[in-house]
PDB file of C-alpha atoms in Angstrom:
ATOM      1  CA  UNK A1441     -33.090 -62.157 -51.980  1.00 42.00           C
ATOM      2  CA  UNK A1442     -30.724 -65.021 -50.116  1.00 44.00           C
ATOM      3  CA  UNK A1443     -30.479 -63.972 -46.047  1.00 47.00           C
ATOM      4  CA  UNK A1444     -27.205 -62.250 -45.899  1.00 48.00           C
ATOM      5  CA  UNK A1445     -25.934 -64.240 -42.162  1.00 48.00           C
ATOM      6  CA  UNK A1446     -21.689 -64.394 -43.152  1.00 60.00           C
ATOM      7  CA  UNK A1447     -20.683 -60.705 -41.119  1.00 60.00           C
ATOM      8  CA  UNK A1448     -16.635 -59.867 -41.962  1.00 61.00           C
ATOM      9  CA  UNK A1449     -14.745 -61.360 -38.929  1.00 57.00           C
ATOM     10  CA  UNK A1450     -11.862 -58.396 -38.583  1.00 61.00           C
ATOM     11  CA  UNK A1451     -12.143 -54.949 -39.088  1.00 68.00           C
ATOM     12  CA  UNK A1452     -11.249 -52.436 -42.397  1.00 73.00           C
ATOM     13  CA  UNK A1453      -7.254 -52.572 -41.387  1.00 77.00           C
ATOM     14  CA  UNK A1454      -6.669 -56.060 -40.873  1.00 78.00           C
ATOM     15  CA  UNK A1455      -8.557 -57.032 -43.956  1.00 79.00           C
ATOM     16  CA  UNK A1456      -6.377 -54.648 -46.262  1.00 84.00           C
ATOM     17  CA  UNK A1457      -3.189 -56.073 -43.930  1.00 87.00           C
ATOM     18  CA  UNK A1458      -4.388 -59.196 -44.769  1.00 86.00           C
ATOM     19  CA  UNK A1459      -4.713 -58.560 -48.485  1.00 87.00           C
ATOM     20  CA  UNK A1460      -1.655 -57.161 -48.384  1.00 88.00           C
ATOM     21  CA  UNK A1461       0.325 -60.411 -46.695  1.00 89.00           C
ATOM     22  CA  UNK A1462      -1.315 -62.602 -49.353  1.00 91.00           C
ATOM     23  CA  UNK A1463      -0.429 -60.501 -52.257  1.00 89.00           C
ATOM     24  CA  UNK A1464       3.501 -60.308 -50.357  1.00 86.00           C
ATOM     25  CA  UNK A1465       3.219 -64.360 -50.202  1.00 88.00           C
ATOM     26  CA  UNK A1466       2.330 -64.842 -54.268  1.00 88.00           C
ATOM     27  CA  UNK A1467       5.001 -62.532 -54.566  1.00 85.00           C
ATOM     28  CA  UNK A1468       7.601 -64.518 -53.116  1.00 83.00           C
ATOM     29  CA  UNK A1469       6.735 -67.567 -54.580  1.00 85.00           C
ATOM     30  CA  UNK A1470       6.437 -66.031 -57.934  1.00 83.00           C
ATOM     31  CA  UNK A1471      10.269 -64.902 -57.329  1.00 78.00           C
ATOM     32  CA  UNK A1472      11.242 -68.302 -57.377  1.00 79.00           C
ATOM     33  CA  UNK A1473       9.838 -69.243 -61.178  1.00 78.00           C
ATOM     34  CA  UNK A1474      13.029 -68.357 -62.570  1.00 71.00           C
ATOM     35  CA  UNK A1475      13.300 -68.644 -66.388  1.00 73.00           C
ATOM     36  CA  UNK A1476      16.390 -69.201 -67.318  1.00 71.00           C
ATOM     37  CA  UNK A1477      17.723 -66.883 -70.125  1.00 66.00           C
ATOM     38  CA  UNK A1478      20.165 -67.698 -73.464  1.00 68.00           C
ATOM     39  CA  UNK A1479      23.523 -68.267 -72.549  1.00 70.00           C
ATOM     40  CA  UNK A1480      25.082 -64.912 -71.084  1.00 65.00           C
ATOM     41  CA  UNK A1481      21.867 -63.344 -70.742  1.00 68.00           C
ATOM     42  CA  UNK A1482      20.324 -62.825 -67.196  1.00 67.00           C
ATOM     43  CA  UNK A1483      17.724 -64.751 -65.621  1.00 70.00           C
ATOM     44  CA  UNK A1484      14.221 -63.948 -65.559  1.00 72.00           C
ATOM     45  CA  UNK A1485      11.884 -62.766 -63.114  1.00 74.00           C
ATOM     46  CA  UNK A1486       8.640 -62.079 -62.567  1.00 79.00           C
ATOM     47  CA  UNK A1487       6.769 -59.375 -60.475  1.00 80.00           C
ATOM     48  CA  UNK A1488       3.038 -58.352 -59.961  1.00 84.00           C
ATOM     49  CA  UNK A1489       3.000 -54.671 -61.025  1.00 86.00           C
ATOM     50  CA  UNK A1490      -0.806 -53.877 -59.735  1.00 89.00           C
ATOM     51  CA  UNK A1491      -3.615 -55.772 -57.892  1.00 90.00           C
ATOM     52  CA  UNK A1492      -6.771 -54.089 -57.976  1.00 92.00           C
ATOM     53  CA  UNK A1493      -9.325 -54.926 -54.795  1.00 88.00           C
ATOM     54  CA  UNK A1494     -12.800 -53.873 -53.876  1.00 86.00           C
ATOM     55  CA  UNK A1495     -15.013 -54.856 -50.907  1.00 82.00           C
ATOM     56  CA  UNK A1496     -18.808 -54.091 -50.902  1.00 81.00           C
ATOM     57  CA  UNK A1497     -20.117 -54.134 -47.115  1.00 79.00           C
ATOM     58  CA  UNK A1498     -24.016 -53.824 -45.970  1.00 78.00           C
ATOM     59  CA  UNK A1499     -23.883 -52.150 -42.715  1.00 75.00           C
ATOM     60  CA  UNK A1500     -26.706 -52.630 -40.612  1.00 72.00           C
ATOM     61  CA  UNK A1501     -27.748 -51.838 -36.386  1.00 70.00           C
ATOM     62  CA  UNK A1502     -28.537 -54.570 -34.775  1.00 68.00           C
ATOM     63  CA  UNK A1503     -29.519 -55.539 -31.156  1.00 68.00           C
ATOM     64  CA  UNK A1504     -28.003 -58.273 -31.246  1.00 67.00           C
ATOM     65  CA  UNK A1505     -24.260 -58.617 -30.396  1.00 63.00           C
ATOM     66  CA  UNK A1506     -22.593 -59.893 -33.052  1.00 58.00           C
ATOM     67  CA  UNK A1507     -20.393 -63.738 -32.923  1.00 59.00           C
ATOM     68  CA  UNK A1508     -17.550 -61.486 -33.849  1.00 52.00           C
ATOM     69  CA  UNK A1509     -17.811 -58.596 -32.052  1.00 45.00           C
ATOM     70  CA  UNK A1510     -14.503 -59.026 -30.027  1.00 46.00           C
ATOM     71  CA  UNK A1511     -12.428 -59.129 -33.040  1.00 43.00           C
ATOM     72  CA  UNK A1512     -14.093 -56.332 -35.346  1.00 44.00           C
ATOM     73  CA  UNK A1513     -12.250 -53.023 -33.062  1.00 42.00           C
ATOM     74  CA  UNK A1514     -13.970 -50.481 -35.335  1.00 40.00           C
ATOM     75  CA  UNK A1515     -17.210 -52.429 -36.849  1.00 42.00           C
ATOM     76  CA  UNK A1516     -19.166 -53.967 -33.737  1.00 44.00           C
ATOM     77  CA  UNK A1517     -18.681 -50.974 -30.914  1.00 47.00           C
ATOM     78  CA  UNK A1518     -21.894 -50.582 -28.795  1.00 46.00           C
ATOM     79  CA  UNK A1519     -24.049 -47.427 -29.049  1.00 48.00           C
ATOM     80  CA  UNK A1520     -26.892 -47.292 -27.320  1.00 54.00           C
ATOM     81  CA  UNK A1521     -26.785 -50.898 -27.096  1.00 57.00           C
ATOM     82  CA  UNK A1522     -27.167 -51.090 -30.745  1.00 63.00           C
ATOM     83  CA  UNK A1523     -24.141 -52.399 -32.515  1.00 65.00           C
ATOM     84  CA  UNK A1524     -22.823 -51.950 -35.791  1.00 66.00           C
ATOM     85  CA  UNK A1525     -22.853 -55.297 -38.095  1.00 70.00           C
ATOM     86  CA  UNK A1526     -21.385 -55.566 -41.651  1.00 72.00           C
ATOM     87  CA  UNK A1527     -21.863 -58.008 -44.047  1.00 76.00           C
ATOM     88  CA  UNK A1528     -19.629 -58.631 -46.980  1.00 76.00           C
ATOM     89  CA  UNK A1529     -21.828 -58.887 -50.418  1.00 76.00           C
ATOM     90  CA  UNK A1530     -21.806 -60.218 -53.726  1.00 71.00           C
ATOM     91  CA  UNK A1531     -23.162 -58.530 -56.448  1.00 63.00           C
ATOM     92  CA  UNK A1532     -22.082 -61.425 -59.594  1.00 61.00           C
ATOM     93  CA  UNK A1533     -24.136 -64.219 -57.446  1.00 58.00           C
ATOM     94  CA  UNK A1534     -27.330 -62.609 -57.860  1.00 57.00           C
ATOM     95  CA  UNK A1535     -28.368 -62.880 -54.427  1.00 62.00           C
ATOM     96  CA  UNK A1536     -28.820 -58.884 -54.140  1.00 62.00           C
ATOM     97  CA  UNK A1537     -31.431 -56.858 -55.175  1.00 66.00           C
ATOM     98  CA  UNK A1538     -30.844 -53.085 -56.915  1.00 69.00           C
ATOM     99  CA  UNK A1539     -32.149 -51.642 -53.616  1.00 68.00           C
ATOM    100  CA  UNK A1540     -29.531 -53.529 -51.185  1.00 68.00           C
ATOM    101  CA  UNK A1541     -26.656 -53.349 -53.903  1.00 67.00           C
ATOM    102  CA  UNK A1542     -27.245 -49.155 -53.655  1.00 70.00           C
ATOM    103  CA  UNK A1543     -27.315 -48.856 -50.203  1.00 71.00           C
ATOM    104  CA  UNK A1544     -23.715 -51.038 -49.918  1.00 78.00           C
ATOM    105  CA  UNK A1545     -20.784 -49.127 -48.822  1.00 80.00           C
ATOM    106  CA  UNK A1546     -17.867 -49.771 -51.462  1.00 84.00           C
ATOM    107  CA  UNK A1547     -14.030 -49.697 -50.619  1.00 84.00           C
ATOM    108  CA  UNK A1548     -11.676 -50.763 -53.452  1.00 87.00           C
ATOM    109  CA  UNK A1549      -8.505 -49.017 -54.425  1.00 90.00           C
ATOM    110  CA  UNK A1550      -5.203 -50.684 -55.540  1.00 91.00           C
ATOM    111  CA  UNK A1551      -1.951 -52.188 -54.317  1.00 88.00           C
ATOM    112  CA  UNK A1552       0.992 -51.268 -56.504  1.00 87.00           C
ATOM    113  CA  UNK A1553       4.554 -52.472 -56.914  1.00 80.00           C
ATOM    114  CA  UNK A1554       7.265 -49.626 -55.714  1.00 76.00           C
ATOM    115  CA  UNK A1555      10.817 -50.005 -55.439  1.00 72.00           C
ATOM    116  CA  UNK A1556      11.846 -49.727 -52.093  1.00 68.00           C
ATOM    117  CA  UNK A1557      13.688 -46.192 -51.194  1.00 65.00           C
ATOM    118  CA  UNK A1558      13.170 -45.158 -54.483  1.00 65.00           C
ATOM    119  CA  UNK A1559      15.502 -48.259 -55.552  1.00 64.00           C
ATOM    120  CA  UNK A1560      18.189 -46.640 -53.807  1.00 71.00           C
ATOM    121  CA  UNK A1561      20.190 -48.842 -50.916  1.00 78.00           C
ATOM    122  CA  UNK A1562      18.646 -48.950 -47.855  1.00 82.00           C
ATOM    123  CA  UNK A1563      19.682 -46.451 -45.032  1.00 89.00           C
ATOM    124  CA  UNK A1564      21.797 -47.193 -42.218  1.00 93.00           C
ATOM    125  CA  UNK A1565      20.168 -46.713 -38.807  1.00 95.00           C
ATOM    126  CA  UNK A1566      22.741 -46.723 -35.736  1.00 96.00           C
ATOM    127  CA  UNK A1567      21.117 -46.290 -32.064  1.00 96.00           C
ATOM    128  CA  UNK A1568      23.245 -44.729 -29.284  1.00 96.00           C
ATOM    129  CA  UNK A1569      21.959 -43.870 -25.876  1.00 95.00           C
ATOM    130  CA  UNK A1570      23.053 -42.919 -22.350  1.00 94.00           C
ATOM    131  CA  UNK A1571      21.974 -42.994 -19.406  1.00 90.00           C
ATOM    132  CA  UNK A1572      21.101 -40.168 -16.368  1.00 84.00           C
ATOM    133  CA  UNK A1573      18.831 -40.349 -13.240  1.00 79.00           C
ATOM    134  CA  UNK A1574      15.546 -41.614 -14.416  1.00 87.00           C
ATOM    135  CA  UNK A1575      16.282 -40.554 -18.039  1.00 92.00           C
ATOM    136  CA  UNK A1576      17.847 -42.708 -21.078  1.00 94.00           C
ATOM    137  CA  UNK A1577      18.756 -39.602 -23.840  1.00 96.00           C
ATOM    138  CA  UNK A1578      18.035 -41.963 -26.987  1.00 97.00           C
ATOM    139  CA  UNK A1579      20.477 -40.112 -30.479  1.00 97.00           C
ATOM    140  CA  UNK A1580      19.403 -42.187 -33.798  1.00 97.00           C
ATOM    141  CA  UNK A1581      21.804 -41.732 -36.941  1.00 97.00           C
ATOM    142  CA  UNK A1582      20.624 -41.959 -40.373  1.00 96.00           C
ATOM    143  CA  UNK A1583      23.261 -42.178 -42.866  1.00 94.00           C
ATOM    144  CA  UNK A1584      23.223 -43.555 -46.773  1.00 90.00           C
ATOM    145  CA  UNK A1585      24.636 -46.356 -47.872  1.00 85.00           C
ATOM    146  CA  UNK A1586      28.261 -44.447 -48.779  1.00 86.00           C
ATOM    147  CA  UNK A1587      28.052 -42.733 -45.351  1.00 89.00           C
ATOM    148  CA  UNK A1588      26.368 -39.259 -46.174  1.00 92.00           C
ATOM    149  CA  UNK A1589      24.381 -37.782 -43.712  1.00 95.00           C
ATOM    150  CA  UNK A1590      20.804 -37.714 -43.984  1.00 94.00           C
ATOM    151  CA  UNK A1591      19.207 -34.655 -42.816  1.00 95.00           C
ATOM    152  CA  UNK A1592      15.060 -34.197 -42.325  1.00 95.00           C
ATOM    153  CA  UNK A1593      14.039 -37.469 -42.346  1.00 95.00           C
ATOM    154  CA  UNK A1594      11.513 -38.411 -39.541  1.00 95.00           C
ATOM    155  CA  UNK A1595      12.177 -40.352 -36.884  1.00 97.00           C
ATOM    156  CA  UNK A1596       9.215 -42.044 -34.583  1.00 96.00           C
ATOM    157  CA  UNK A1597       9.932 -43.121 -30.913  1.00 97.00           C
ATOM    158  CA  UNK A1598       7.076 -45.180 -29.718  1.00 95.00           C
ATOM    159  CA  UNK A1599       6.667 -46.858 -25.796  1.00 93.00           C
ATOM    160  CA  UNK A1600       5.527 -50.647 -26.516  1.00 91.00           C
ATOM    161  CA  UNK A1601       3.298 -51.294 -23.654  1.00 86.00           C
ATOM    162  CA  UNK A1602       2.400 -55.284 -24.835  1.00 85.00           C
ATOM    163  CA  UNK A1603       5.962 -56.068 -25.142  1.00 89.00           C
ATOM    164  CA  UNK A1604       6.706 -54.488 -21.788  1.00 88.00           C
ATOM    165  CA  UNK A1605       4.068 -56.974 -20.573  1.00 84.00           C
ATOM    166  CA  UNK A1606       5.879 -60.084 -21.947  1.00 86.00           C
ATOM    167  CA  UNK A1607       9.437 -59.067 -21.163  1.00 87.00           C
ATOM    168  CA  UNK A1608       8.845 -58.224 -17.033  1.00 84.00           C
ATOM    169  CA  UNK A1609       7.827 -60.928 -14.353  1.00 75.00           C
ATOM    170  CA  UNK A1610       4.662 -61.170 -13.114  1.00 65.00           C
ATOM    171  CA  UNK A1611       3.771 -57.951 -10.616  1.00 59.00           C
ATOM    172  CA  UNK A1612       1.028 -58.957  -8.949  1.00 53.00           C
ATOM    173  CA  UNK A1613      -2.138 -57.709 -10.410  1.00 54.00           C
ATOM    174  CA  UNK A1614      -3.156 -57.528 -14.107  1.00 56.00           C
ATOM    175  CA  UNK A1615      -3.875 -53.550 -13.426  1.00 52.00           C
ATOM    176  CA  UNK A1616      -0.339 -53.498 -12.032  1.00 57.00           C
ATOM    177  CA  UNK A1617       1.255 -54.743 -15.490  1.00 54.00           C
ATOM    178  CA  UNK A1618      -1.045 -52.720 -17.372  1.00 58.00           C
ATOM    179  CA  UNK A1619      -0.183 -49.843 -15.200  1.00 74.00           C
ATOM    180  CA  UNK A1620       4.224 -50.268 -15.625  1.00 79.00           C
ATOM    181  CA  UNK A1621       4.558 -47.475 -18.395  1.00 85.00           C
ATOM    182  CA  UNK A1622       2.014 -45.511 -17.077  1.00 83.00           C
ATOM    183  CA  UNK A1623       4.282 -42.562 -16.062  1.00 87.00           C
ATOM    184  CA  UNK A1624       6.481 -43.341 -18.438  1.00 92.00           C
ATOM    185  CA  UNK A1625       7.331 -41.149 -21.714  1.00 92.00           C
ATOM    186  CA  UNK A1626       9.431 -40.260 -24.796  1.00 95.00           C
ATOM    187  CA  UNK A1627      10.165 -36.460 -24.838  1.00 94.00           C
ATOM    188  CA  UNK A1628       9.400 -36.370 -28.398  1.00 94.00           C
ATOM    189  CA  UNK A1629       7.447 -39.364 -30.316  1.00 95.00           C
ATOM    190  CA  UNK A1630       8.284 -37.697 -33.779  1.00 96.00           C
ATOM    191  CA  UNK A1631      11.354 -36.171 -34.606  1.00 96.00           C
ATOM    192  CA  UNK A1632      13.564 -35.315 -37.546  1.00 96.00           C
ATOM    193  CA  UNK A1633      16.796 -35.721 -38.368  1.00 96.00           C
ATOM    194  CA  UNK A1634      19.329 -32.899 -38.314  1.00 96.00           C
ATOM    195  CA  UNK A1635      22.319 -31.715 -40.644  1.00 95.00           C
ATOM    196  CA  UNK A1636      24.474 -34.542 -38.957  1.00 96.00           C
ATOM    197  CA  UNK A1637      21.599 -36.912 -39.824  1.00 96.00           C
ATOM    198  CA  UNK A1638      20.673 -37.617 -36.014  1.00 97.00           C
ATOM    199  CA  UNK A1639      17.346 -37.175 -34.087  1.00 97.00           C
ATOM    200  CA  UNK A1640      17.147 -37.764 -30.353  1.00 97.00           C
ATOM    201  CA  UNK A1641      14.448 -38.257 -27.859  1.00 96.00           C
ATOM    202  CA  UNK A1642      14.857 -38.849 -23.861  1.00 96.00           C
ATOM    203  CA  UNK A1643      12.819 -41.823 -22.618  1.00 95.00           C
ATOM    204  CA  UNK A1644      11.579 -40.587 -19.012  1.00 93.00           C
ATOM    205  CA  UNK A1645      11.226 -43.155 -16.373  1.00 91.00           C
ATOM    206  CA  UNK A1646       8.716 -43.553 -14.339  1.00 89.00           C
ATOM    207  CA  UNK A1647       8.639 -44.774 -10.470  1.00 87.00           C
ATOM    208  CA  UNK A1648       6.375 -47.636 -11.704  1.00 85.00           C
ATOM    209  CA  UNK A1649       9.244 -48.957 -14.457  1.00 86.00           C
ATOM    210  CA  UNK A1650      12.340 -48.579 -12.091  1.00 86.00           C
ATOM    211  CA  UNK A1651      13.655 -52.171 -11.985  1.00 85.00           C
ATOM    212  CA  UNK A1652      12.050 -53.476 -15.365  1.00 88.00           C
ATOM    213  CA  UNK A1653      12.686 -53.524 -18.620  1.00 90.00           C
ATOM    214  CA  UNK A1654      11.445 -50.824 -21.171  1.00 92.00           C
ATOM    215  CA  UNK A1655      10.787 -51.410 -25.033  1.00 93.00           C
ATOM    216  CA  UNK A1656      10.873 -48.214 -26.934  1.00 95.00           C
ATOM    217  CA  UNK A1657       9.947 -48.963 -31.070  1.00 95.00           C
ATOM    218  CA  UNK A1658      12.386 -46.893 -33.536  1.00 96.00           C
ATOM    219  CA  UNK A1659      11.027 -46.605 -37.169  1.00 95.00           C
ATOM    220  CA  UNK A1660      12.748 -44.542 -39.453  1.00 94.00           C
ATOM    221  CA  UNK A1661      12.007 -44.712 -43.570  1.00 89.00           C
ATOM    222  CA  UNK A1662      10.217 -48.386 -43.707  1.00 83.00           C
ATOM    223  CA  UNK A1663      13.332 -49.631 -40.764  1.00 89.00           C
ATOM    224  CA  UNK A1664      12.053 -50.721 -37.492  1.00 92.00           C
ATOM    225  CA  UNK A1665      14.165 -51.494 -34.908  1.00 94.00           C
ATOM    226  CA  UNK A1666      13.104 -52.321 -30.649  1.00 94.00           C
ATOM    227  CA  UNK A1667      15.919 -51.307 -28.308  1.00 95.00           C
ATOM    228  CA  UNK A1668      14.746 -52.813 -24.578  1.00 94.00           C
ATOM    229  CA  UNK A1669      16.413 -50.911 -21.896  1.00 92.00           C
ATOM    230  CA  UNK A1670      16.601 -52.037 -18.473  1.00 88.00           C
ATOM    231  CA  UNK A1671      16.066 -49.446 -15.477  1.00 84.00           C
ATOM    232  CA  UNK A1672      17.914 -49.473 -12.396  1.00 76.00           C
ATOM    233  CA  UNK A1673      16.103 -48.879  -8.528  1.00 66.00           C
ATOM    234  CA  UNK A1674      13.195 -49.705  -7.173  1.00 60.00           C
ATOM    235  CA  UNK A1675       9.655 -48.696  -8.085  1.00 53.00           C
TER     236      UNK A1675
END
């Protein structure tokens, strides 16, 4: 058998995020081979109704830390000062014997086209907010295309602590910017609408965000949308 040296540079996520952006980019340039119908007839499209996938992986410990170690989050952790290494195989090339092919893990499943919302119009998020000491009471509104209100859908409020990096000026210390949300927090991270269609959430301030800026991420049914909110005083 061929030494097996290639080990998959990202972890299980990115590759099927990956997959998924590739498949999204063939799409969109498939949209544009428009055929052109007889006269009074519409033009036609194409679309890729299912892409099947499947990844074989050989995972093996190794004391040796792998070159890609600092990208692979859940595939090169240290235990014991072992780590984890996994190698992407082939079985059509020929290079793997029976006895490595049955001890591969196997992860295939299928990426299929959906309309979105059912094929129903997108909703229509609205964001309100105001503003108390150390508090910002956050109401979302989810409404229907034709303005009808739409009750028990769920709402996520999430603190972006990367972006809160990038959007405030230097403080000093790298474990002072990782530190500026630290007592920060979001009342309630998941919430669902009501019977007007609105969920709310209070973003809590803490001392060490007084004076910057705060990103809070909103995603309601497939809609994200980043409201930054700038404190007031000093931390």
């Amino acid at each position: 058998m061929a030494e097996q040296t290639k080990q998959i540079n990202t972890s299980i996520d990115e590759y099927l995020i990956s997959l998924a952006n590739s498949i999204n980019h063939a799409q969109r340039y498939i949209s544009q081979l428009r055929v052109v119908g007889q006269e009074g007839q519409p033009t036609v499209t194409y679309q890729l109704p299912r892409v099947d996938f499947e990844l074989k992986l050989l995972f093996q410990l190794t004391a040796t830390r792998p070159e890609t170690a600092g990208l692979q989050r859940d595939m090169a952790r240290s235990v014991g000062g072992a780590y984890l290494a996994a190698t992407p195989i082939s079985l059509e090339t020929g290079e793997v014997d029976s006895a490595t092919a049955a001890a591969a893990s196997t992860i295939k499943g299928s990426f299929v086209a959906v309309p979105i919302h059912g094929g129903a119009p997108p909703p229509i998020v609205s964001i309100a907010w105001t503003r108390s000491d150390k508090a910002i009471d956050i109401k979302v509104s989810v409404r229907s295309a034709i303005g009808q209100n739409l009750p028990n859908v769920e709402v996520e409020f999430n603190l972006d602590r990367s972006l809160a990096k990038r959007v405030n000026p230097a403080l000093g210390t790298e474990t002072e910017e990782a530190n500026v949300l630290a007592e920060t927090s979001l009342s309630a991270v998941i919430a669902r609408t009501d019977p007007r269609g609105e969920a709310t959430s209070t973003l809590m301030i803490g001392e060490k965000a007084l004076g910057r800026k705060v990103p809070v991420v909103i995603d309601v049914m497939g809609i994200t949308k980043t409201m930054i909110f700038e404190t007031t005083g000093n931390p």
